[in-house]
Coordinates of N, CA and C in Angstrom, one line a residue:
Chain W
D1306 N 116.5 112.4 105.7 CA 116.8 113.0 104.6 C 115.9 113.7 104.0
A1307 N 115.5 115.3 103.1 CA 114.1 115.2 102.3 C 114.7 114.5 101.6
D1308 N 113.0 113.8 100.5 CA 114.2 113.0 99.0 C 114.3 114.1 98.0
V1309 N 113.9 115.7 98.4 CA 114.3 117.0 97.4 C 114.9 117.7 97.6
T1310 N 116.1 118.0 98.1 CA 116.9 119.2 99.0 C 117.4 120.3 98.3
Q1311 N 116.9 121.4 98.3 CA 117.1 122.4 98.0 C 117.8 123.8 99.1
T1312 N 119.1 124.3 98.2 CA 120.0 125.1 99.0 C 120.1 126.7 98.9
P1313 N 120.5 127.7 99.3 CA 120.4 127.5 100.4 C 118.6 127.8 100.5
R1314 N 118.3 128.0 101.7 CA 116.8 127.9 101.7 C 116.7 130.0 102.1
N1315 N 117.4 130.7 102.3 CA 116.8 132.2 102.0 C 118.4 132.3 101.3
R1316 N 118.0 133.3 100.8 CA 119.5 133.9 100.3 C 119.3 136.0 100.0
I1317 N 119.8 136.5 100.1 CA 120.0 137.7 99.7 C 121.3 138.6 99.0
T1318 N 120.6 139.0 98.0 CA 121.8 139.3 97.3 C 122.3 140.5 96.5
K1319 N 122.8 141.2 96.0 CA 122.0 142.5 95.4 C 122.6 142.2 94.1
T1320 N 122.0 143.4 93.3 CA 121.8 143.0 91.9 C 123.1 143.1 91.4
G1321 N 123.3 142.4 90.3 CA 124.2 142.1 89.3 C 125.3 141.3 89.6
K1322 N 124.7 140.2 91.0 CA 125.7 139.3 91.4 C 125.5 138.2 90.4
R1323 N 126.6 137.0 90.7 CA 125.8 136.0 90.2 C 125.6 135.1 91.2
I1324 N 124.5 134.0 91.1 CA 124.0 133.4 92.1 C 124.2 131.9 91.6
M1325 N 123.9 130.8 92.3 CA 123.5 129.0 91.9 C 122.6 128.8 93.4
L1326 N 121.3 128.1 93.1 CA 120.7 127.2 93.4 C 121.1 126.0 93.2
E1327 N 121.0 125.4 94.4 CA 121.6 124.0 93.6 C 120.1 122.9 94.7
C1328 N 120.0 121.9 93.6 CA 118.8 121.1 94.0 C 119.5 120.4 93.8
S1329 N 119.2 118.7 94.7 CA 119.7 117.5 94.9 C 118.3 116.8 95.1
Q1330 N 118.5 115.1 94.7 CA 117.1 114.3 95.2 C 117.3 113.3 95.2
T1331 N 116.8 112.5 95.8 CA 117.4 110.6 96.4 C 116.0 110.1 96.1
K1332 N 115.1 110.2 95.0 CA 114.1 110.0 94.3 C 114.6 109.0 93.6
G1333 N 115.6 109.1 92.8 CA 116.2 108.1 91.3 C 115.1 109.0 90.6
H1334 N 114.5 109.7 90.4 CA 113.7 110.6 88.6 C 114.7 110.6 87.7
D1335 N 114.1 110.8 87.2 CA 115.3 111.2 85.3 C 114.3 113.3 85.6
R1336 N 113.6 113.0 86.0 CA 112.8 114.3 85.1 C 112.9 115.4 86.7
M1337 N 113.8 116.4 85.9 CA 114.3 117.4 87.3 C 113.6 118.3 86.6
Y1338 N 112.9 119.8 87.4 CA 112.7 120.8 87.0 C 112.9 122.3 87.9
W1339 N 112.7 123.7 87.5 CA 113.3 124.5 88.3 C 111.9 125.6 88.5
Y1340 N 110.9 126.1 88.9 CA 109.8 126.7 88.7 C 110.1 128.0 89.8
R1341 N 109.5 128.9 89.2 CA 109.7 130.7 90.2 C 108.1 131.0 90.6
Q1342 N 108.1 130.6 91.8 CA 106.8 131.7 92.5 C 106.3 133.2 93.1
D1343 N 105.5 133.9 92.5 CA 105.3 135.1 92.5 C 104.3 134.9 93.1
P1344 N 103.8 136.3 93.9 CA 102.1 136.5 94.1 C 101.3 136.9 93.2
G1345 N 100.2 135.5 92.9 CA 98.9 136.1 92.2 C 99.7 135.8 90.7
L1346 N 100.6 135.3 90.6 CA 100.8 134.3 89.5 C 101.3 133.0 89.2
G1347 N 101.2 132.8 90.7 CA 101.2 131.1 90.7 C 103.3 130.4 90.3
L1348 N 102.8 129.3 89.9 CA 104.3 129.2 89.4 C 104.6 128.8 87.9
R1349 N 105.4 129.5 87.5 CA 106.2 129.0 86.4 C 107.5 129.0 85.8
L1350 N 107.1 127.5 84.8 CA 108.4 127.1 84.9 C 109.9 127.7 83.9
I1351 N 111.1 127.3 84.6 CA 112.0 127.9 84.3 C 113.4 127.1 83.5
Y1352 N 113.5 125.8 83.8 CA 113.8 125.1 82.9 C 113.8 123.7 83.4
Y1353 N 113.9 122.5 82.1 CA 113.4 121.2 83.0 C 114.4 120.4 82.2
S1354 N 114.4 119.2 83.0 CA 115.7 118.1 82.2 C 115.2 117.3 82.5
F1355 N 114.8 116.0 81.3 CA 114.6 115.0 80.8 C 115.6 113.9 81.8
D1356 N 116.5 114.0 81.2 CA 118.0 113.4 82.1 C 119.3 114.7 81.9
V1357 N 120.7 113.7 81.8 CA 121.7 114.7 82.1 C 122.0 115.2 80.8
K1358 N 122.0 114.9 79.5 CA 122.0 115.4 78.3 C 120.9 115.8 77.5
D1359 N 119.3 116.3 78.5 CA 118.4 116.9 78.1 C 117.8 117.9 78.7
I1360 N 118.1 119.6 78.4 CA 117.9 120.3 79.1 C 117.2 121.3 78.1
N1361 N 115.6 121.8 79.0 CA 114.9 122.5 78.2 C 114.5 124.1 78.5
K1362 N 114.5 124.9 78.2 CA 113.7 126.2 78.3 C 112.3 125.7 78.7
G1363 N 111.9 126.5 79.8 CA 110.5 126.5 80.3 C 110.0 128.2 79.9
E1364 N 108.8 128.5 80.4 CA 108.4 129.5 79.9 C 109.4 130.9 80.3
I1365 N 109.9 130.6 81.0 CA 110.3 131.8 81.6 C 112.0 132.2 81.5
S1366 N 112.5 131.8 80.9 CA 114.0 131.4 80.9 C 115.0 132.3 81.0
D1367 N 114.5 133.5 80.5 CA 115.8 134.3 80.4 C 116.1 134.6 81.7
G1368 N 117.7 135.4 81.7 CA 118.4 135.8 82.7 C 118.9 134.6 83.6
Y1369 N 118.0 133.2 83.3 CA 118.8 132.0 84.0 C 119.5 131.3 83.1
S1370 N 120.1 130.1 84.1 CA 121.0 128.6 83.0 C 120.9 128.3 84.7
V1371 N 120.8 126.7 83.6 CA 121.3 125.6 84.6 C 121.8 124.5 84.3
S1372 N 122.5 123.2 85.1 CA 123.6 122.6 84.6 C 122.9 121.1 85.6
R1373 N 122.9 120.6 84.9 CA 122.7 118.5 85.6 C 123.5 118.4 85.3
Q1374 N 124.3 118.3 86.8 CA 125.8 117.7 87.1 C 125.8 116.1 86.8
A1375 N 124.8 115.7 87.4 CA 124.5 114.1 87.6 C 122.8 114.0 87.8
Q1376 N 122.4 112.9 87.7 CA 120.7 112.7 88.1 C 120.4 113.2 88.7
A1377 N 120.6 112.8 89.9 CA 120.7 113.7 91.0 C 120.3 115.3 91.7
K1378 N 121.6 116.0 90.6 CA 121.5 117.3 91.3 C 120.9 118.4 89.4
F1379 N 120.5 119.6 89.9 CA 119.8 119.9 89.0 C 120.4 121.4 89.6
S1380 N 121.0 122.3 89.2 CA 121.3 123.8 89.5 C 120.8 124.9 89.0
L1381 N 120.5 125.6 89.4 CA 120.2 127.0 88.8 C 120.9 127.9 89.3
S1382 N 121.1 128.9 87.5 CA 122.0 130.1 88.3 C 121.8 131.5 87.5
L1383 N 121.3 132.4 88.1 CA 121.0 133.6 87.8 C 122.4 134.4 87.4
E1384 N 122.5 134.8 86.2 CA 124.2 135.3 86.1 C 124.4 136.2 86.2
S1385 N 123.8 137.3 86.2 CA 123.7 138.6 87.0 C 122.1 139.3 87.3
A1386 N 121.9 138.5 88.8 CA 120.5 138.8 89.0 C 120.2 140.8 90.0
I1387 N 118.6 140.4 89.2 CA 117.9 141.7 89.5 C 117.0 142.0 90.2
P1388 N 116.1 142.6 90.3 CA 115.4 142.6 91.6 C 114.0 142.2 91.1
N1389 N 114.2 142.3 90.1 CA 112.3 141.4 89.8 C 112.3 139.7 89.5
Q1390 N 113.8 139.1 90.1 CA 114.1 137.9 90.2 C 113.7 137.3 91.3
T1391 N 113.6 138.7 92.3 CA 113.2 138.4 94.4 C 112.3 137.4 93.2
A1392 N 111.8 136.2 94.1 CA 111.2 135.5 94.4 C 111.5 134.0 95.2
L1393 N 110.4 133.2 95.2 CA 110.4 131.8 95.5 C 110.3 130.6 94.8
Y1394 N 111.5 130.3 94.8 CA 112.3 128.9 93.9 C 112.3 127.8 94.2
F1395 N 111.2 126.7 93.5 CA 111.2 125.1 94.1 C 111.6 124.6 92.9
C1396 N 112.5 123.6 92.9 CA 113.3 122.4 92.1 C 111.8 121.3 92.7
A1397 N 111.5 120.6 91.4 CA 111.3 119.8 91.8 C 111.2 118.2 90.6
T1398 N 110.6 117.7 91.2 CA 111.2 116.2 90.6 C 110.1 115.4 89.8
S1399 N 110.1 114.5 89.2 CA 109.4 113.3 88.9 C 109.2 112.3 88.3
M1400 N 108.8 110.9 88.4 CA 108.9 109.7 87.3 C 108.3 110.3 86.1
D1401 N 107.0 110.6 86.1 CA 106.4 111.1 85.2 C 105.7 111.5 85.7
T1402 N 105.0 112.7 85.0 CA 103.7 113.9 85.4 C 102.8 112.7 85.7
Y1403 N 102.4 111.6 85.7 CA 100.8 111.5 85.7 C 101.4 111.2 86.8
Y1404 N 102.4 111.0 87.5 CA 102.3 110.9 89.4 C 102.5 111.8 90.2
G1405 N 102.7 113.0 89.3 CA 102.5 114.2 90.1 C 104.1 114.7 90.4
Y1406 N 105.0 116.0 90.9 CA 106.0 116.4 91.4 C 106.0 116.2 92.5
T1407 N 107.5 115.7 92.7 CA 107.9 116.0 94.4 C 108.7 117.2 94.5
F1408 N 108.2 118.0 95.2 CA 108.7 119.5 95.4 C 110.0 119.5 96.9
G1409 N 110.9 120.6 96.2 CA 111.8 120.9 97.3 C 111.1 121.8 98.8
S1410 N 111.5 122.7 99.1 CA 110.9 123.6 100.5 C 111.3 124.6 99.5
G1411 N 111.8 124.5 99.0 CA 112.3 125.8 97.8 C 113.1 127.2 98.8
T1412 N 113.5 127.9 97.8 CA 114.3 128.7 97.8 C 114.0 130.2 97.9
R1413 N 114.3 131.3 99.5 CA 113.7 132.4 99.0 C 115.3 133.5 98.5
L1414 N 114.7 133.8 98.0 CA 115.5 134.9 96.6 C 115.1 135.8 97.3
T1415 N 116.0 137.1 97.7 CA 115.6 138.5 97.8 C 117.2 139.3 96.4
V1416 N 116.8 139.9 96.0 CA 118.1 140.8 94.9 C 117.7 142.3 95.5
V1417 N 118.3 142.4 95.8 CA 118.1 144.1 96.3 C 119.0 145.3 95.3
Chain H
A886 N 95.7 125.8 73.8 CA 96.7 126.0 75.0 C 95.4 125.7 76.4
Q887 N 96.9 125.5 77.4 CA 96.1 125.1 78.4 C 95.9 126.0 79.3
K888 N 95.2 126.1 80.0 CA 95.0 127.1 81.1 C 94.4 126.4 82.6
V889 N 94.6 127.2 83.6 CA 94.0 126.4 84.8 C 93.2 127.8 85.7
T890 N 92.2 127.9 85.7 CA 91.8 129.1 86.6 C 91.3 128.6 87.8
Q891 N 91.6 129.7 88.9 CA 91.0 129.7 90.1 C 90.4 130.8 90.5
A892 N 89.4 131.0 90.7 CA 88.7 132.5 90.7 C 88.5 132.7 91.9
Q893 N 89.2 132.3 93.0 CA 89.1 133.0 94.4 C 90.7 132.9 94.8
T894 N 90.7 134.5 94.9 CA 92.5 134.0 95.3 C 92.6 134.1 96.6
E895 N 91.3 134.0 97.5 CA 91.2 134.1 99.1 C 90.1 134.2 99.9
I896 N 90.2 133.3 100.6 CA 88.5 133.1 101.4 C 89.0 132.2 102.6
S897 N 88.4 132.9 103.7 CA 88.2 133.1 104.9 C 86.9 132.3 105.7
V898 N 87.0 131.2 106.2 CA 86.5 130.6 107.4 C 86.6 130.0 108.2
V899 N 85.3 130.1 109.4 CA 85.4 129.9 110.3 C 86.1 128.4 110.5
E900 N 86.2 127.8 111.8 CA 86.7 126.7 111.7 C 85.3 126.0 111.8
K901 N 85.7 124.4 111.5 CA 84.5 124.0 111.6 C 83.7 123.9 110.3
E902 N 83.7 125.1 109.6 CA 82.8 125.3 108.2 C 83.2 124.3 107.1
D903 N 82.5 124.1 106.0 CA 82.8 123.4 104.5 C 83.1 124.4 104.5
V904 N 84.3 124.3 103.4 CA 84.7 125.0 102.0 C 84.8 124.5 101.1
T905 N 84.9 125.0 99.7 CA 85.2 124.6 98.7 C 85.5 125.3 97.8
L906 N 87.2 125.2 97.3 CA 87.7 125.4 96.4 C 87.8 125.1 95.1
D907 N 87.5 126.3 93.9 CA 87.5 126.0 92.8 C 88.4 126.3 92.0
C908 N 88.8 125.2 90.7 CA 89.2 125.4 89.9 C 88.5 124.6 88.3
V909 N 88.8 125.6 87.4 CA 88.4 125.2 86.3 C 89.5 125.5 84.9
Y910 N 89.6 124.2 84.2 CA 90.3 124.0 83.2 C 90.4 124.0 81.8
E911 N 91.2 124.1 80.9 CA 91.3 124.7 79.2 C 91.5 123.5 78.8
T912 N 92.0 122.6 78.2 CA 93.0 121.6 77.0 C 91.7 121.1 75.7
R913 N 93.0 121.2 75.3 CA 92.3 120.6 74.1 C 92.8 119.4 73.9
D914 N 93.7 118.5 75.0 CA 93.6 116.9 75.0 C 92.6 116.6 75.3
T915 N 92.3 115.3 74.6 CA 91.3 114.6 75.4 C 91.9 113.6 76.6
T916 N 93.4 113.5 77.1 CA 93.5 112.8 78.1 C 94.6 113.9 78.6
Y917 N 94.2 114.2 80.0 CA 95.3 115.2 80.3 C 94.6 114.3 81.8
Y918 N 95.7 115.1 83.2 CA 95.9 115.3 84.2 C 95.6 116.1 85.0
L919 N 94.5 115.9 86.1 CA 94.7 116.8 87.1 C 95.3 117.0 88.4
F920 N 96.0 117.8 89.2 CA 96.3 117.8 90.3 C 95.7 119.2 91.3
W921 N 96.1 118.7 92.6 CA 95.6 119.9 93.6 C 96.8 119.4 94.3
Y922 N 97.8 120.8 95.1 CA 98.4 120.6 95.8 C 98.2 121.8 96.6
K923 N 99.0 121.5 97.9 CA 99.1 122.3 99.3 C 100.4 123.0 99.5
Q924 N 100.1 123.9 100.0 CA 101.6 124.8 100.2 C 101.0 125.5 101.3
P925 N 101.6 125.1 102.8 CA 101.2 125.6 104.4 C 102.0 126.9 104.4
P926 N 101.9 127.2 105.5 CA 102.7 128.9 105.8 C 104.4 128.3 105.7
S927 N 104.5 127.3 105.9 CA 105.8 127.0 106.5 C 106.7 126.8 104.7
G928 N 105.8 127.0 103.4 CA 106.3 127.5 102.3 C 105.8 125.9 101.7
E929 N 105.9 124.7 101.8 CA 106.8 123.5 100.9 C 105.9 123.7 100.3
L930 N 105.5 122.5 99.1 CA 104.4 122.5 97.9 C 104.1 120.7 98.3
V931 N 103.2 120.1 98.7 CA 102.8 118.9 99.1 C 102.3 118.6 98.0
F932 N 102.1 116.8 97.5 CA 100.7 116.8 96.5 C 99.7 116.3 97.1
L933 N 98.6 116.5 96.6 CA 97.0 115.7 97.5 C 96.7 114.8 96.4
I934 N 96.2 115.2 95.6 CA 95.6 113.8 94.5 C 95.9 114.2 93.1
R935 N 95.7 113.5 92.5 CA 95.7 113.2 91.1 C 94.7 112.4 90.6
R936 N 94.3 113.3 89.5 CA 92.5 112.6 88.7 C 93.6 111.9 87.1
N937 N 92.8 111.3 86.6 CA 93.2 111.5 84.9 C 91.5 111.3 84.1
S938 N 92.3 112.2 83.3 CA 90.5 112.3 82.1 C 89.7 111.1 81.9
F939 N 90.2 110.3 82.4 CA 89.5 108.8 82.0 C 88.2 108.2 83.4
D940 N 88.8 108.8 84.2 CA 88.4 109.2 85.9 C 87.4 109.8 86.5
E941 N 85.9 109.5 86.1 CA 85.0 110.9 86.8 C 84.5 110.9 88.3
Q942 N 85.3 109.6 88.8 CA 84.6 109.3 90.4 C 84.9 110.4 90.8
N943 N 84.5 110.2 92.0 CA 84.5 111.6 92.7 C 85.5 111.1 93.9
E944 N 86.6 111.7 94.7 CA 87.4 110.9 94.9 C 87.1 111.6 96.8
I945 N 87.4 110.7 98.2 CA 87.0 111.3 99.1 C 88.3 110.8 100.2
S946 N 89.3 111.1 100.9 CA 90.1 110.9 101.9 C 90.6 111.8 102.7
G947 N 89.2 111.4 104.5 CA 89.1 111.7 105.2 C 88.3 113.1 104.8
R948 N 88.7 114.4 104.9 CA 87.5 115.4 105.1 C 87.3 116.0 104.0
Y949 N 88.8 115.5 103.4 CA 88.7 115.7 101.9 C 88.2 115.1 101.3
S950 N 87.7 116.0 99.9 CA 86.8 115.5 98.7 C 87.0 116.3 97.5
W951 N 86.9 115.3 96.5 CA 87.1 115.8 94.9 C 86.5 115.5 94.2
N952 N 85.9 116.5 93.2 CA 84.5 116.6 92.5 C 84.9 117.2 91.0
F953 N 85.2 116.2 90.4 CA 85.9 116.4 88.7 C 84.9 115.9 88.1
Q954 N 84.5 117.0 86.8 CA 83.5 117.1 86.6 C 84.2 117.4 84.9
K955 N 83.8 116.4 83.8 CA 84.5 116.7 83.0 C 83.3 118.2 82.2
S956 N 82.5 117.6 82.1 CA 80.8 118.5 81.3 C 81.2 119.8 81.9
T957 N 81.6 120.2 82.9 CA 82.0 121.7 83.2 C 83.4 122.1 83.3
S958 N 84.1 121.2 82.7 CA 86.3 121.0 83.4 C 86.3 121.7 84.4
S959 N 85.4 121.2 85.3 CA 86.0 121.3 86.5 C 86.3 120.5 87.9
F960 N 87.3 121.1 88.6 CA 88.3 119.9 89.5 C 87.8 120.7 90.9
N961 N 86.9 120.4 91.5 CA 86.6 121.3 92.3 C 86.8 120.4 93.7
F962 N 87.6 120.9 95.7 CA 88.0 120.6 96.3 C 87.4 121.3 97.7
T963 N 86.5 119.7 98.0 CA 86.3 120.3 99.0 C 86.8 120.1 100.7
I964 N 87.1 121.1 101.8 CA 87.4 120.3 102.8 C 86.4 120.9 104.0
T965 N 85.9 119.5 104.4 CA 84.8 119.5 105.6 C 85.4 119.3 106.6
A966 N 84.7 120.2 107.8 CA 84.6 120.2 109.1 C 86.6 121.0 109.1
S967 N 86.3 122.6 108.2 CA 87.6 122.9 108.6 C 88.5 123.0 109.6
Q968 N 89.6 122.9 109.8 CA 90.9 123.1 110.6 C 91.2 124.0 111.0
V969 N 92.6 124.5 111.8 CA 93.2 126.1 111.2 C 94.4 125.0 110.3
V970 N 95.0 123.7 110.9 CA 96.0 123.7 110.1 C 95.6 123.6 108.3
D971 N 94.1 123.3 107.8 CA 94.4 123.6 107.2 C 94.4 124.6 106.2
S972 N 94.9 125.9 107.0 CA 94.7 127.0 106.0 C 96.1 126.9 105.4
A973 N 96.0 127.3 103.7 CA 97.1 127.3 103.0 C 97.1 127.7 102.2
V974 N 98.1 127.5 101.3 CA 97.5 128.2 99.8 C 97.6 127.0 98.7
Y975 N 96.7 126.9 98.4 CA 96.1 125.7 97.6 C 96.2 125.8 95.8
F976 N 97.2 125.1 95.2 CA 97.3 124.9 94.0 C 96.8 123.7 93.2
C977 N 96.0 124.2 92.0 CA 95.2 123.3 91.3 C 96.0 123.1 89.8
A978 N 96.2 122.2 89.1 CA 97.3 122.0 88.5 C 96.8 120.6 86.9
L979 N 97.3 121.4 85.8 CA 97.0 120.4 84.7 C 98.2 119.7 83.5
S980 N 98.4 119.0 83.4 CA 99.6 118.4 82.6 C 98.6 117.5 82.0
E981 N 99.2 117.5 80.7 CA 99.1 117.0 79.5 C 100.3 116.2 79.7
P982 N 99.5 114.2 78.7 CA 100.8 113.4 78.7 C 101.4 113.3 77.7
G983 N 102.6 112.5 77.2 CA 103.5 112.9 76.1 C 104.4 114.1 76.0
G984 N 105.5 113.7 75.5 CA 106.3 114.8 74.9 C 107.0 115.5 76.1
Y985 N 107.1 116.0 76.7 CA 107.0 117.7 77.6 C 106.3 117.5 78.6
Q986 N 105.0 116.9 78.5 CA 104.1 116.5 80.1 C 104.1 118.2 80.2
K987 N 103.8 119.7 79.8 CA 103.5 121.0 80.2 C 102.7 120.3 81.3
V988 N 103.1 121.1 82.8 CA 102.2 120.9 83.9 C 102.2 122.6 84.0
T989 N 100.8 123.2 84.0 CA 100.0 124.1 84.2 C 99.1 124.6 85.5
F990 N 99.7 125.5 86.4 CA 99.4 125.6 87.5 C 98.5 127.0 87.6
G991 N 97.2 126.9 88.1 CA 96.9 127.5 88.7 C 97.3 128.8 89.8
I992 N 96.5 130.3 90.1 CA 97.5 131.2 90.8 C 97.3 130.4 92.1
G993 N 96.3 129.8 92.9 CA 96.3 129.7 94.0 C 95.2 129.9 94.3
T994 N 94.5 129.4 95.8 CA 93.6 130.1 96.6 C 93.8 129.8 98.6
K995 N 94.4 130.7 98.5 CA 94.6 131.6 99.6 C 93.6 131.0 101.2
L996 N 93.7 129.9 101.6 CA 92.9 129.6 102.4 C 93.3 130.0 103.7
Q997 N 92.2 130.6 104.4 CA 92.5 130.8 106.4 C 91.6 130.1 107.0
V998 N 91.9 129.6 107.9 CA 90.6 129.3 108.5 C 90.6 129.6 110.3
I999 N 89.5 130.6 110.8 CA 89.4 131.5 111.6 C 89.4 130.2 113.0
P1000 N 90.0 131.2 113.8 CA 89.4 129.6 114.8 C 88.4 130.3 115.8

């Protein structure tokens, strides 16, 4: 099994729908992150969590919410999806930023 | 504020050529970490290397080498004798230690190695 698992891998949804992207990890890391990737913009941080009770907004959190259900699980929700949220979403974990991130395989989300 | 610039958005080389991917960074911190990640066409992001700001030694790993120069705020990545499997998007990233440990990514350089 992968160290960081994201589900679903691909999703097409309609404008206005609520959607949840899930992430689970077996690394035992406390730190978990959600990023989105857009062509020409690189990776931008949506939310991050240093433990179950510590959740913080990143640089582009508007329109998103998260839930840290356990040390190993960190979910990202789009309450009312809009087309400009079409992107590739990555979950990542780290022990400490010094060690770099372990990324999931990504979720390709299309909002039509 | 932190900034990472990867000025080369796309590069094409013929197989077996050497290629250098440029990364220039900006930070006010004296302690920081630099990274390179690879994103092959399959989409996953793979960690390649970390360098901390106190270690200016160049790193070589097989066909890959990294040149870190604080004087020019650059952390360039060279692939020697490129192969088709090197085709990917490569991201340079900068992290500050302590607190939130913000990580800033460059926009990536897409490398295409032509057989």
